Amino acid sequence: MLPVIALVGRSNVGKSTLFNSLTRTRNALVADLPGLTRDRQYGISQRGPRPCVLVDTGGLTGEAEGLDGLVARQVWRAIEEADLVLLLVDGRAGLTAADEEIASQLRRAGKPLHLVINKGEHRDPDLLSAEFHALGLDYLHVVAAAHDQGVETLLEEALATLPEAEEDAAEPEPKENVIKLAVVGRPNVGKSTLVNRLLGEERMLACDLPGTTRDSVAAPFERDGQRYILIDTAGVRRRSRVSEVVEKFSVIKALQAIEQSNVAILVLDARQGVSEQDANLLGLVLDSGRALVLAVNKWDHLDPEIRTQVKRDLDRRLGFLDFARIHFISALHGTGVGELLGSVREAYAAATRDLSTPELTRILEDALAAHQPPLVHGHSIKLRYAHQGGQNPPMIVIHGNRVTHVPESYRRYLSNVYRQRLDLWGTPIRIEFRSSDNPYQPTSTGRSRPKSDGRRKSIRR
């Protein structure tokens, strides 16, 4: 399982900024106001030597009543879930009595604890950390989350203190031809019913009560010569409603199942439409880079007018998922379920496909001929060639000049061109730009690099 790291501290010390930096997202709301984060925010780290689950929390004030008390309870639930806690403090403000009290409480919690001194830009790390040694913590890091300084080193050193995940001898890692399939969604949308339908037996407990599934359960099966490991996950409900002690690990387990899968089936309830929590869960699947299939469940017995409204709602709320196949199903009666696995195989094949450099470069040249990137201060952005940088999701690395100025709209354009030309449906595509060496760039001696024949040619103006 992925390790879980909680970010804890008083208000306005930069927890959400660090969370966004480590997850490479903007999911956590950031502003120069105390108390902005109240609920727990979950994300998958996109940096460091191995993936982990990060939990952003609200600021601790020491108050036990009112809104501050509710926030504090959310923070301590995150600490209970965590394998390691990062205590953030403000390097500009120095050590405060509130920091000392929080550190004392965290030591009593018995979780591995690292002190993170944030806002340490333009400061000597040794001088900055001197007064914080009074907290008596073994691990101390100085970072500037807003400037992305020391963040990756922090994560590397923190993860190094946790044990590596041990392989279970009874459950060896599946071979490449086994598709790991996670079934995710809000509580009571019919996930376990869908799993039972796919397996052809009552493997999972299913009833009309939200939260029946408490953990992630893996079940191997085979269909049409293709082997699968199907993971039924606990429903991801709004964090403000996660109150029972037995439920507190559900979100973590679902996120870990997504990270371990090749393809995720997101189950939606046709009678409830697309909720904010559905959109948040979709964002987590996309952040992890997993291939995706959408299953709109409980489609049977809906009036034609309601079906039309549901489809309009899907187009409006999920327009950013134009690459994912959508199936309208009834898990209870089996309607439309048979087509799901076909889309799963298509998405898996696209996510793990080998892409040749000549083909990727030809498609790039055709895309440039049809639509050039915009000028930057009167100069052209030159994109020269492309190659594959990874799989699941497919990563396409494009080399050129002035690539830092490529707008996001042009990145989306290239992604759509590659998807259409390569038929990469069901998976997100990541485009990464890298600068190529400029042969006329001055060398360390101040001179331009010579031409290949070593002679300079005169240029008439």
Tab-separated table of C-alpha atoms in Angstrom:
chain	number	residue	atom	x	y	z
A	1	MET	CA	0.000	0.000	0.000
A	2	LEU	CA	1.090	3.561	-0.611
A	3	PRO	CA	2.397	5.373	2.471
A	4	VAL	CA	0.192	8.163	3.843
A	5	ILE	CA	1.725	11.507	4.872
A	6	ALA	CA	-0.283	14.173	6.745
A	7	LEU	CA	0.613	17.881	6.621
A	8	VAL	CA	-0.132	19.440	10.020
A	9	GLY	CA	0.471	22.807	11.685
A	10	ARG	CA	-1.124	26.039	12.744
A	11	SER	CA	-2.896	28.324	10.275
A	12	ASN	CA	-1.103	30.103	7.436
A	13	VAL	CA	2.235	28.265	7.646
A	14	GLY	CA	2.006	27.013	4.026
A	15	LYS	CA	0.527	23.509	4.288
A	16	SER	CA	-1.684	23.897	1.217
A	17	THR	CA	1.150	25.469	-0.789
A	18	LEU	CA	3.360	22.480	0.016
A	19	PHE	CA	0.504	20.087	-0.808
A	20	ASN	CA	0.039	21.698	-4.239
A	21	SER	CA	3.779	21.601	-4.906
A	22	LEU	CA	4.109	17.910	-4.044
A	23	THR	CA	0.997	16.851	-5.993
A	24	ARG	CA	1.711	19.233	-8.907
A	25	THR	CA	-1.894	20.455	-8.696
A	26	ARG	CA	-3.852	23.454	-7.492
A	27	ASN	CA	-6.416	21.351	-5.672
A	28	ALA	CA	-5.768	22.992	-2.296
A	29	LEU	CA	-7.058	26.559	-2.018
A	30	VAL	CA	-4.192	28.940	-1.221
A	31	ALA	CA	-4.397	32.557	-0.050
A	32	ASP	CA	-2.715	34.750	2.554
A	33	LEU	CA	-5.569	34.232	5.003
A	34	PRO	CA	-5.561	32.009	8.102
A	35	GLY	CA	-8.088	29.182	8.430
A	36	LEU	CA	-8.709	28.765	4.685
A	37	THR	CA	-8.464	24.945	4.752
A	38	ARG	CA	-11.067	23.210	6.930
A	39	ASP	CA	-11.687	19.720	5.556
A	40	ARG	CA	-9.042	17.178	4.700
A	41	GLN	CA	-7.728	17.328	1.135
A	42	TYR	CA	-6.275	14.154	-0.410
A	43	GLY	CA	-3.855	13.796	-3.302
A	44	ILE	CA	-1.196	11.534	-4.801
A	45	SER	CA	2.367	12.842	-4.721
A	46	GLN	CA	3.862	13.337	-8.176
A	47	ARG	CA	7.396	13.829	-6.877
A	48	GLY	CA	10.032	11.958	-4.918
A	49	PRO	CA	11.380	8.420	-5.270
A	50	ARG	CA	8.007	6.659	-4.931
A	51	PRO	CA	4.327	7.669	-4.870
A	52	CYS	CA	2.502	8.377	-1.628
A	53	VAL	CA	-0.849	9.733	-0.448
A	54	LEU	CA	-0.733	13.290	0.928
A	55	VAL	CA	-3.351	14.722	3.279
A	56	ASP	CA	-3.666	18.501	3.617
A	57	THR	CA	-5.339	19.634	6.848
A	58	GLY	CA	-6.747	22.768	8.428
A	59	GLY	CA	-4.824	24.914	10.864
A	60	LEU	CA	-4.755	23.975	14.537
A	61	THR	CA	-5.614	26.833	16.901
A	62	GLY	CA	-5.831	25.041	20.238
A	63	GLU	CA	-9.578	25.671	20.496
A	64	ALA	CA	-11.798	22.672	21.191
A	65	GLU	CA	-15.197	24.263	20.539
A	66	GLY	CA	-17.017	25.707	17.536
A	67	LEU	CA	-15.596	25.635	14.018
A	68	ASP	CA	-12.005	25.419	15.262
A	69	GLY	CA	-12.906	22.314	17.228
A	70	LEU	CA	-14.471	20.689	14.150
A	71	VAL	CA	-11.341	21.473	12.131
A	72	ALA	CA	-9.149	20.010	14.885
A	73	ARG	CA	-11.124	16.747	14.810
A	74	GLN	CA	-10.552	16.517	11.047
A	75	VAL	CA	-6.811	17.078	11.607
A	76	TRP	CA	-6.559	14.316	14.199
A	77	ARG	CA	-8.407	11.899	11.937
A	78	ALA	CA	-5.795	12.625	9.280
A	79	ILE	CA	-3.050	11.947	11.829
A	80	GLU	CA	-4.656	8.598	12.699
A	81	GLU	CA	-4.696	7.671	8.999
A	82	ALA	CA	-1.083	8.699	8.428
A	83	ASP	CA	2.088	6.648	8.414
A	84	LEU	CA	4.144	9.832	8.850
A	85	VAL	CA	3.371	13.422	9.908
A	86	LEU	CA	5.020	16.589	8.599
A	87	LEU	CA	4.713	19.415	11.138
A	88	LEU	CA	4.971	22.736	9.310
A	89	VAL	CA	6.134	25.935	11.014
A	90	ASP	CA	6.704	29.471	9.724
A	91	GLY	CA	10.406	30.294	9.412
A	92	ARG	CA	9.712	34.024	9.202
A	93	ALA	CA	7.630	34.108	12.377
A	94	GLY	CA	10.012	31.903	14.343
A	95	LEU	CA	9.113	29.401	17.037
A	96	THR	CA	5.775	30.131	18.744
A	97	ALA	CA	4.020	28.724	21.793
A	98	ALA	CA	1.384	27.225	19.471
A	99	ASP	CA	4.108	25.336	17.574
A	100	GLU	CA	5.462	23.951	20.853
A	101	GLU	CA	2.013	22.782	21.960
A	102	ILE	CA	1.252	21.107	18.603
A	103	ALA	CA	4.658	19.362	18.611
A	104	SER	CA	4.021	18.098	22.143
A	105	GLN	CA	0.625	16.654	21.142
A	106	LEU	CA	2.063	15.035	18.014
A	107	ARG	CA	4.838	13.354	19.997
A	108	ARG	CA	2.190	11.765	22.215
A	109	ALA	CA	0.385	10.486	19.086
A	110	GLY	CA	3.335	8.159	18.463
A	111	LYS	CA	3.549	8.687	14.695
A	112	PRO	CA	6.899	9.296	12.915
A	113	LEU	CA	7.284	13.082	12.979
A	114	HIS	CA	9.326	15.452	10.805
A	115	LEU	CA	9.615	19.207	11.362
A	116	VAL	CA	9.364	21.326	8.198
A	117	ILE	CA	10.461	24.975	8.474
A	118	ASN	CA	8.684	26.718	5.617
A	119	LYS	CA	9.246	30.172	4.070
A	120	GLY	CA	13.010	29.722	4.277
A	121	GLU	CA	13.909	31.460	1.028
A	122	HIS	CA	16.946	33.777	1.145
A	123	ARG	CA	17.804	32.569	4.644
A	124	ASP	CA	20.717	30.540	5.977
A	125	PRO	CA	19.232	27.095	6.798
A	126	ASP	CA	21.491	26.585	9.827
A	127	LEU	CA	20.637	29.942	11.367
A	128	LEU	CA	16.958	29.549	10.554
A	129	SER	CA	16.679	26.139	12.172
A	130	ALA	CA	18.675	26.971	15.323
A	131	GLU	CA	15.748	28.039	17.509
A	132	PHE	CA	13.532	25.169	16.288
A	133	HIS	CA	15.949	22.587	17.714
A	134	ALA	CA	14.256	23.390	21.039
A	135	LEU	CA	11.339	21.187	19.900
A	136	GLY	CA	13.621	18.163	20.215
A	137	LEU	CA	12.570	16.500	16.944
A	138	ASP	CA	14.988	14.157	15.202
A	139	TYR	CA	14.164	15.183	11.632
A	140	LEU	CA	14.278	18.819	10.513
A	141	HIS	CA	13.940	20.258	6.990
A	142	VAL	CA	14.079	23.821	5.636
A	143	VAL	CA	11.980	24.542	2.525
A	144	ALA	CA	10.327	27.370	0.627
A	145	ALA	CA	7.158	25.755	-0.723
A	146	ALA	CA	6.023	28.862	-2.621
A	147	HIS	CA	9.344	28.898	-4.515
A	148	ASP	CA	9.634	25.097	-4.828
A	149	GLN	CA	12.921	25.094	-2.909
A	150	GLY	CA	13.893	21.957	-0.965
A	151	VAL	CA	10.494	20.347	-1.550
A	152	GLU	CA	11.642	17.271	-3.438
A	153	THR	CA	14.550	16.682	-1.060
A	154	LEU	CA	12.104	16.890	1.847
A	155	LEU	CA	9.927	14.153	0.369
A	156	GLU	CA	12.913	11.942	-0.455
A	157	GLU	CA	14.297	12.180	3.082
A	158	ALA	CA	10.885	11.680	4.695
A	159	LEU	CA	10.074	8.576	2.617
A	160	ALA	CA	13.540	7.176	3.333
A	161	THR	CA	12.585	6.877	7.017
A	162	LEU	CA	9.582	4.667	6.169
A	163	PRO	CA	9.965	0.975	5.360
A	164	GLU	CA	9.607	-0.080	1.744
A	165	ALA	CA	6.410	-1.952	0.871
A	166	GLU	CA	6.970	-5.678	1.255
A	167	GLU	CA	5.849	-8.043	-1.463
A	168	ASP	CA	3.314	-10.622	-0.319
A	169	ALA	CA	4.641	-14.075	-1.255
A	170	ALA	CA	1.089	-15.426	-1.450
A	171	GLU	CA	0.029	-12.738	-3.924
A	172	PRO	CA	2.823	-12.189	-6.471
A	173	GLU	CA	2.796	-9.168	-8.732
A	174	PRO	CA	0.570	-9.996	-11.718
A	175	LYS	CA	2.110	-10.396	-15.141
A	176	GLU	CA	1.768	-7.729	-17.802
A	177	ASN	CA	-1.235	-9.391	-19.441
A	178	VAL	CA	-3.295	-8.996	-16.259
A	179	ILE	CA	-5.338	-5.777	-16.137
A	180	LYS	CA	-5.748	-4.288	-12.671
A	181	LEU	CA	-9.209	-2.732	-12.619
A	182	ALA	CA	-10.408	-0.436	-9.807
A	183	VAL	CA	-14.138	0.239	-9.392
A	184	VAL	CA	-14.607	3.597	-7.657
A	185	GLY	CA	-17.391	6.035	-6.879
A	186	ARG	CA	-19.495	7.574	-4.157
A	187	PRO	CA	-21.316	5.358	-1.624
A	188	ASN	CA	-24.430	3.502	-2.770
A	189	VAL	CA	-23.969	4.044	-6.517
A	190	GLY	CA	-23.828	0.289	-7.137
A	191	LYS	CA	-20.111	-0.515	-7.211
A	192	SER	CA	-20.344	-3.881	-5.457
A	193	THR	CA	-23.400	-4.835	-7.533
A	194	LEU	CA	-21.391	-4.092	-10.677
A	195	VAL	CA	-18.441	-6.147	-9.393
A	196	ASN	CA	-20.732	-9.101	-8.654
A	197	ARG	CA	-22.242	-8.793	-12.125
A	198	LEU	CA	-18.797	-8.816	-13.767
A	199	LEU	CA	-17.648	-11.763	-11.659
A	200	GLY	CA	-20.876	-13.686	-12.180
A	201	GLU	CA	-21.250	-14.467	-8.479
A	202	GLU	CA	-22.088	-12.804	-5.153
A	203	ARG	CA	-18.468	-12.112	-4.235
A	204	MET	CA	-19.046	-8.683	-2.645
A	205	LEU	CA	-21.572	-7.635	-0.013
A	206	ALA	CA	-24.175	-5.442	-1.699
A	207	CYS	CA	-27.231	-3.850	-0.105
A	208	ASP	CA	-29.145	-0.574	-0.227
A	209	LEU	CA	-27.121	1.061	2.531
A	210	PRO	CA	-24.303	3.551	1.904
A	211	GLY	CA	-20.896	2.542	3.206
A	212	THR	CA	-21.420	-1.238	3.068
A	213	THR	CA	-17.925	-1.718	1.615
A	214	ARG	CA	-15.318	-0.676	4.199
A	215	ASP	CA	-12.115	-1.620	2.398
A	216	SER	CA	-10.673	-2.416	-1.007
A	217	VAL	CA	-11.225	-6.068	-2.000
A	218	ALA	CA	-9.351	-7.672	-4.926
A	219	ALA	CA	-10.923	-10.484	-6.968
A	220	PRO	CA	-9.188	-12.179	-9.952
A	221	PHE	CA	-11.284	-13.370	-12.909
A	222	GLU	CA	-10.964	-14.091	-16.621
A	223	ARG	CA	-13.186	-13.112	-19.531
A	224	ASP	CA	-12.653	-13.912	-23.226
A	225	GLY	CA	-9.045	-14.975	-22.605
A	226	GLN	CA	-8.138	-11.756	-20.770
A	227	ARG	CA	-7.234	-11.942	-17.089
A	228	TYR	CA	-8.232	-9.199	-14.651
A	229	ILE	CA	-7.795	-8.333	-11.001
A	230	LEU	CA	-10.915	-6.415	-10.051
A	231	ILE	CA	-10.715	-4.113	-7.018
A	232	ASP	CA	-13.978	-3.076	-5.348
A	233	THR	CA	-13.367	0.028	-3.242
A	234	ALA	CA	-15.176	1.697	-0.395
A	235	GLY	CA	-17.354	4.625	-1.420
A	236	VAL	CA	-15.648	8.003	-1.330
A	237	ARG	CA	-18.078	10.321	0.394
A	238	ARG	CA	-17.661	13.955	1.330
A	239	ARG	CA	-15.086	14.265	4.087
A	240	SER	CA	-17.493	16.252	6.281
A	241	ARG	CA	-19.712	13.152	6.354
A	242	VAL	CA	-16.972	10.663	7.210
A	243	SER	CA	-17.684	10.414	10.928
A	244	GLU	CA	-17.723	6.733	11.881
A	245	VAL	CA	-14.408	5.394	13.178
A	246	VAL	CA	-14.655	2.318	10.939
A	247	GLU	CA	-15.010	4.559	7.849
A	248	LYS	CA	-12.022	6.799	8.415
A	249	PHE	CA	-9.700	4.785	6.173
A	250	SER	CA	-12.133	4.510	3.222
A	251	VAL	CA	-10.819	7.479	1.243
A	252	ILE	CA	-7.212	6.401	1.707
A	253	LYS	CA	-7.958	2.846	0.575
A	254	ALA	CA	-9.812	4.090	-2.514
A	255	LEU	CA	-6.913	6.372	-3.471
A	256	GLN	CA	-4.442	3.539	-2.992
A	257	ALA	CA	-6.587	1.261	-5.179
A	258	ILE	CA	-6.626	3.894	-7.951
A	259	GLU	CA	-2.846	4.258	-7.786
A	260	GLN	CA	-2.344	0.470	-7.971
A	261	SER	CA	-4.728	-0.027	-10.907
A	262	ASN	CA	-4.217	0.186	-14.657
A	263	VAL	CA	-7.792	1.248	-15.427
A	264	ALA	CA	-10.470	2.793	-13.214
A	265	ILE	CA	-14.212	2.408	-13.742
A	266	LEU	CA	-15.959	5.391	-12.160
A	267	VAL	CA	-19.558	4.515	-11.291
A	268	LEU	CA	-22.115	7.364	-11.317
A	269	ASP	CA	-25.748	7.260	-10.188
A	270	ALA	CA	-27.996	8.330	-13.068
A	271	ARG	CA	-30.732	9.346	-10.612
A	272	GLN	CA	-28.437	11.717	-8.718
A	273	GLY	CA	-26.485	13.231	-11.610
A	274	VAL	CA	-22.889	14.426	-11.380
A	275	SER	CA	-22.073	15.754	-7.922
A	276	GLU	CA	-19.136	17.856	-6.784
A	277	GLN	CA	-17.684	14.760	-5.106
A	278	ASP	CA	-17.877	12.863	-8.418
A	279	ALA	CA	-15.899	15.667	-10.076
A	280	ASN	CA	-13.327	15.630	-7.257
A	281	LEU	CA	-12.895	11.868	-7.564
A	282	LEU	CA	-12.477	12.178	-11.324
A	283	GLY	CA	-9.755	14.737	-10.692
A	284	LEU	CA	-7.915	12.261	-8.451
A	285	VAL	CA	-8.105	9.566	-11.141
A	286	LEU	CA	-6.724	11.989	-13.735
A	287	ASP	CA	-3.977	13.219	-11.388
A	288	SER	CA	-2.848	9.618	-11.003
A	289	GLY	CA	-2.754	9.257	-14.805
A	290	ARG	CA	-4.964	6.193	-14.852
A	291	ALA	CA	-7.028	5.132	-17.851
A	292	LEU	CA	-10.736	5.708	-17.270
A	293	VAL	CA	-14.142	4.299	-18.195
A	294	LEU	CA	-17.381	5.917	-16.985
A	295	ALA	CA	-20.352	3.754	-15.991
A	296	VAL	CA	-23.646	5.611	-15.446
A	297	ASN	CA	-25.590	3.129	-13.322
A	298	LYS	CA	-29.316	2.731	-12.528
A	299	TRP	CA	-30.218	3.739	-16.077
A	300	ASP	CA	-33.181	1.351	-16.240
A	301	HIS	CA	-36.757	2.629	-15.747
A	302	LEU	CA	-35.726	6.284	-16.229
A	303	ASP	CA	-38.137	8.448	-18.207
A	304	PRO	CA	-36.839	9.645	-21.601
A	305	GLU	CA	-36.928	13.264	-20.419
A	306	ILE	CA	-34.761	12.454	-17.404
A	307	ARG	CA	-32.302	10.497	-19.566
A	308	THR	CA	-31.962	13.497	-21.875
A	309	GLN	CA	-31.327	15.766	-18.891
A	310	VAL	CA	-28.724	13.401	-17.457
A	311	LYS	CA	-26.845	13.316	-20.777
A	312	ARG	CA	-26.914	17.129	-20.945
A	313	ASP	CA	-25.557	17.287	-17.402
A	314	LEU	CA	-22.752	14.867	-18.290
A	315	ASP	CA	-21.782	16.952	-21.328
A	316	ARG	CA	-21.761	20.129	-19.239
A	317	ARG	CA	-19.948	18.839	-16.150
A	318	LEU	CA	-17.598	16.311	-17.756
A	319	GLY	CA	-16.614	17.992	-21.004
A	320	PHE	CA	-12.948	17.692	-19.989
A	321	LEU	CA	-13.279	13.877	-20.188
A	322	ASP	CA	-13.936	13.695	-23.912
A	323	PHE	CA	-11.353	10.879	-24.178
A	324	ALA	CA	-13.237	8.490	-21.832
A	325	ARG	CA	-15.912	6.065	-23.006
A	326	ILE	CA	-19.304	6.433	-21.272
A	327	HIS	CA	-21.651	3.466	-20.754
A	328	PHE	CA	-25.232	3.673	-19.495
A	329	ILE	CA	-25.863	0.511	-17.512
A	330	SER	CA	-27.967	-1.296	-14.951
A	331	ALA	CA	-25.622	-3.298	-12.729
A	332	LEU	CA	-28.615	-4.942	-11.024
A	333	HIS	CA	-30.169	-6.274	-14.252
A	334	GLY	CA	-26.993	-6.510	-16.356
A	335	THR	CA	-28.078	-4.051	-19.049
A	336	GLY	CA	-25.046	-2.594	-20.858
A	337	VAL	CA	-22.520	-4.255	-18.511
A	338	GLY	CA	-21.170	-6.565	-21.209
A	339	GLU	CA	-19.745	-3.625	-23.172
A	340	LEU	CA	-17.756	-2.233	-20.226
A	341	LEU	CA	-14.864	-4.672	-20.452
A	342	GLY	CA	-14.392	-3.908	-24.138
A	343	SER	CA	-13.766	-0.261	-23.254
A	344	VAL	CA	-11.493	-1.351	-20.386
A	345	ARG	CA	-9.341	-3.386	-22.786
A	346	GLU	CA	-9.262	-0.496	-25.264
A	347	ALA	CA	-8.196	1.959	-22.549
A	348	TYR	CA	-5.527	-0.400	-21.216
A	349	ALA	CA	-4.115	-1.017	-24.697
A	350	ALA	CA	-3.926	2.739	-25.328
A	351	ALA	CA	-2.301	3.441	-21.962
A	352	THR	CA	0.427	0.810	-22.422
A	353	ARG	CA	1.059	1.121	-26.161
A	354	ASP	CA	4.592	1.477	-27.562
A	355	LEU	CA	4.882	4.593	-29.748
A	356	SER	CA	7.677	4.952	-32.300
A	357	THR	CA	9.778	8.117	-32.498
A	358	PRO	CA	9.454	8.510	-36.312
A	359	GLU	CA	5.658	8.283	-36.109
A	360	LEU	CA	5.427	10.743	-33.215
A	361	THR	CA	7.688	13.191	-35.051
A	362	ARG	CA	5.668	12.913	-38.294
A	363	ILE	CA	2.457	13.667	-36.397
A	364	LEU	CA	4.142	16.657	-34.741
A	365	GLU	CA	5.232	17.994	-38.153
A	366	ASP	CA	1.683	17.616	-39.523
A	367	ALA	CA	0.253	19.372	-36.462
A	368	LEU	CA	2.708	22.266	-36.884
A	369	ALA	CA	1.862	22.561	-40.587
A	370	ALA	CA	-1.830	22.812	-39.756
A	371	HIS	CA	-1.479	25.172	-36.796
A	372	GLN	CA	1.711	26.896	-35.654
A	373	PRO	CA	2.220	27.862	-31.998
A	374	PRO	CA	1.886	31.599	-31.280
A	375	LEU	CA	4.855	33.964	-31.468
A	376	VAL	CA	6.751	34.909	-28.306
A	377	HIS	CA	7.865	38.554	-28.402
A	378	GLY	CA	8.041	38.316	-32.182
A	379	HIS	CA	10.021	35.044	-32.176
A	380	SER	CA	8.774	31.631	-33.247
A	381	ILE	CA	8.532	28.615	-30.965
A	382	LYS	CA	10.426	25.819	-32.692
A	383	LEU	CA	9.253	22.243	-31.997
A	384	ARG	CA	11.631	19.796	-33.672
A	385	TYR	CA	10.945	16.156	-32.802
A	386	ALA	CA	9.049	13.920	-30.366
A	387	HIS	CA	9.544	10.579	-28.653
A	388	GLN	CA	7.779	8.479	-26.038
A	389	GLY	CA	8.718	9.211	-22.438
A	390	GLY	CA	6.560	6.706	-20.557
A	391	GLN	CA	3.421	4.596	-20.409
A	392	ASN	CA	0.257	4.402	-18.298
A	393	PRO	CA	-0.381	7.214	-19.034
A	394	PRO	CA	1.351	7.710	-22.388
A	395	MET	CA	3.899	10.529	-22.140
A	396	ILE	CA	5.094	12.256	-25.299
A	397	VAL	CA	8.285	14.315	-24.963
A	398	ILE	CA	8.664	17.132	-27.509
A	399	HIS	CA	12.025	18.852	-28.001
A	400	GLY	CA	12.476	22.365	-29.316
A	401	ASN	CA	13.349	25.976	-28.544
A	402	ARG	CA	11.437	28.463	-26.360
A	403	VAL	CA	9.284	25.564	-25.149
A	404	THR	CA	8.693	27.228	-21.773
A	405	HIS	CA	6.443	29.688	-23.607
A	406	VAL	CA	4.168	27.072	-25.182
A	407	PRO	CA	0.631	27.990	-23.978
A	408	GLU	CA	-1.604	25.423	-22.334
A	409	SER	CA	-4.105	25.714	-25.187
A	410	TYR	CA	-1.453	24.540	-27.665
A	411	ARG	CA	-0.515	21.646	-25.383
A	412	ARG	CA	-4.178	20.562	-25.447
A	413	TYR	CA	-4.213	20.935	-29.243
A	414	LEU	CA	-1.213	18.618	-29.619
A	415	SER	CA	-2.722	16.133	-27.169
A	416	ASN	CA	-5.931	16.008	-29.227
A	417	VAL	CA	-3.982	15.585	-32.487
A	418	TYR	CA	-1.997	12.649	-31.057
A	419	ARG	CA	-5.155	11.066	-29.647
A	420	GLN	CA	-6.954	11.242	-32.998
A	421	ARG	CA	-4.016	10.064	-35.105
A	422	LEU	CA	-2.922	7.256	-32.751
A	423	ASP	CA	-6.418	6.256	-31.600
A	424	LEU	CA	-5.479	6.659	-27.932
A	425	TRP	CA	-8.941	6.564	-26.355
A	426	GLY	CA	-9.658	5.926	-22.710
A	427	THR	CA	-6.409	7.304	-21.292
A	428	PRO	CA	-5.081	10.778	-20.514
A	429	ILE	CA	-2.041	11.862	-22.543
A	430	ARG	CA	0.765	13.864	-20.985
A	431	ILE	CA	2.813	16.218	-23.163
A	432	GLU	CA	6.218	17.289	-21.849
A	433	PHE	CA	8.363	19.936	-23.551
A	434	ARG	CA	12.156	19.970	-23.342
A	435	SER	CA	14.632	22.527	-24.629
A	436	SER	CA	17.089	21.489	-27.311
A	437	ASP	CA	20.682	22.720	-27.337
A	438	ASN	CA	21.213	25.920	-29.290
A	439	PRO	CA	24.379	25.630	-31.457
A	440	TYR	CA	24.800	29.430	-31.324
A	441	GLN	CA	24.511	29.671	-27.548
A	442	PRO	CA	27.664	31.297	-26.056
A	443	THR	CA	30.089	28.879	-24.420
A	444	SER	CA	31.884	29.385	-21.097
A	445	THR	CA	34.555	31.401	-22.968
A	446	GLY	CA	31.944	33.819	-24.244
A	447	ARG	CA	32.208	32.619	-27.864
A	448	SER	CA	29.552	30.910	-29.904
A	449	ARG	CA	29.970	27.224	-30.628
A	450	PRO	CA	31.840	26.728	-33.955
A	451	LYS	CA	30.265	25.161	-36.968
A	452	SER	CA	30.996	21.576	-37.806
A	453	ASP	CA	33.833	22.425	-40.246
A	454	GLY	CA	35.488	24.763	-37.765
A	455	ARG	CA	35.391	27.740	-40.185
A	456	ARG	CA	33.248	30.827	-40.107
A	457	LYS	CA	31.406	31.956	-43.190
A	458	SER	CA	30.992	35.620	-43.982
A	459	ILE	CA	27.437	36.883	-44.211
A	460	ARG	CA	26.557	39.684	-46.591
A	461	ARG	CA	23.842	42.024	-45.420
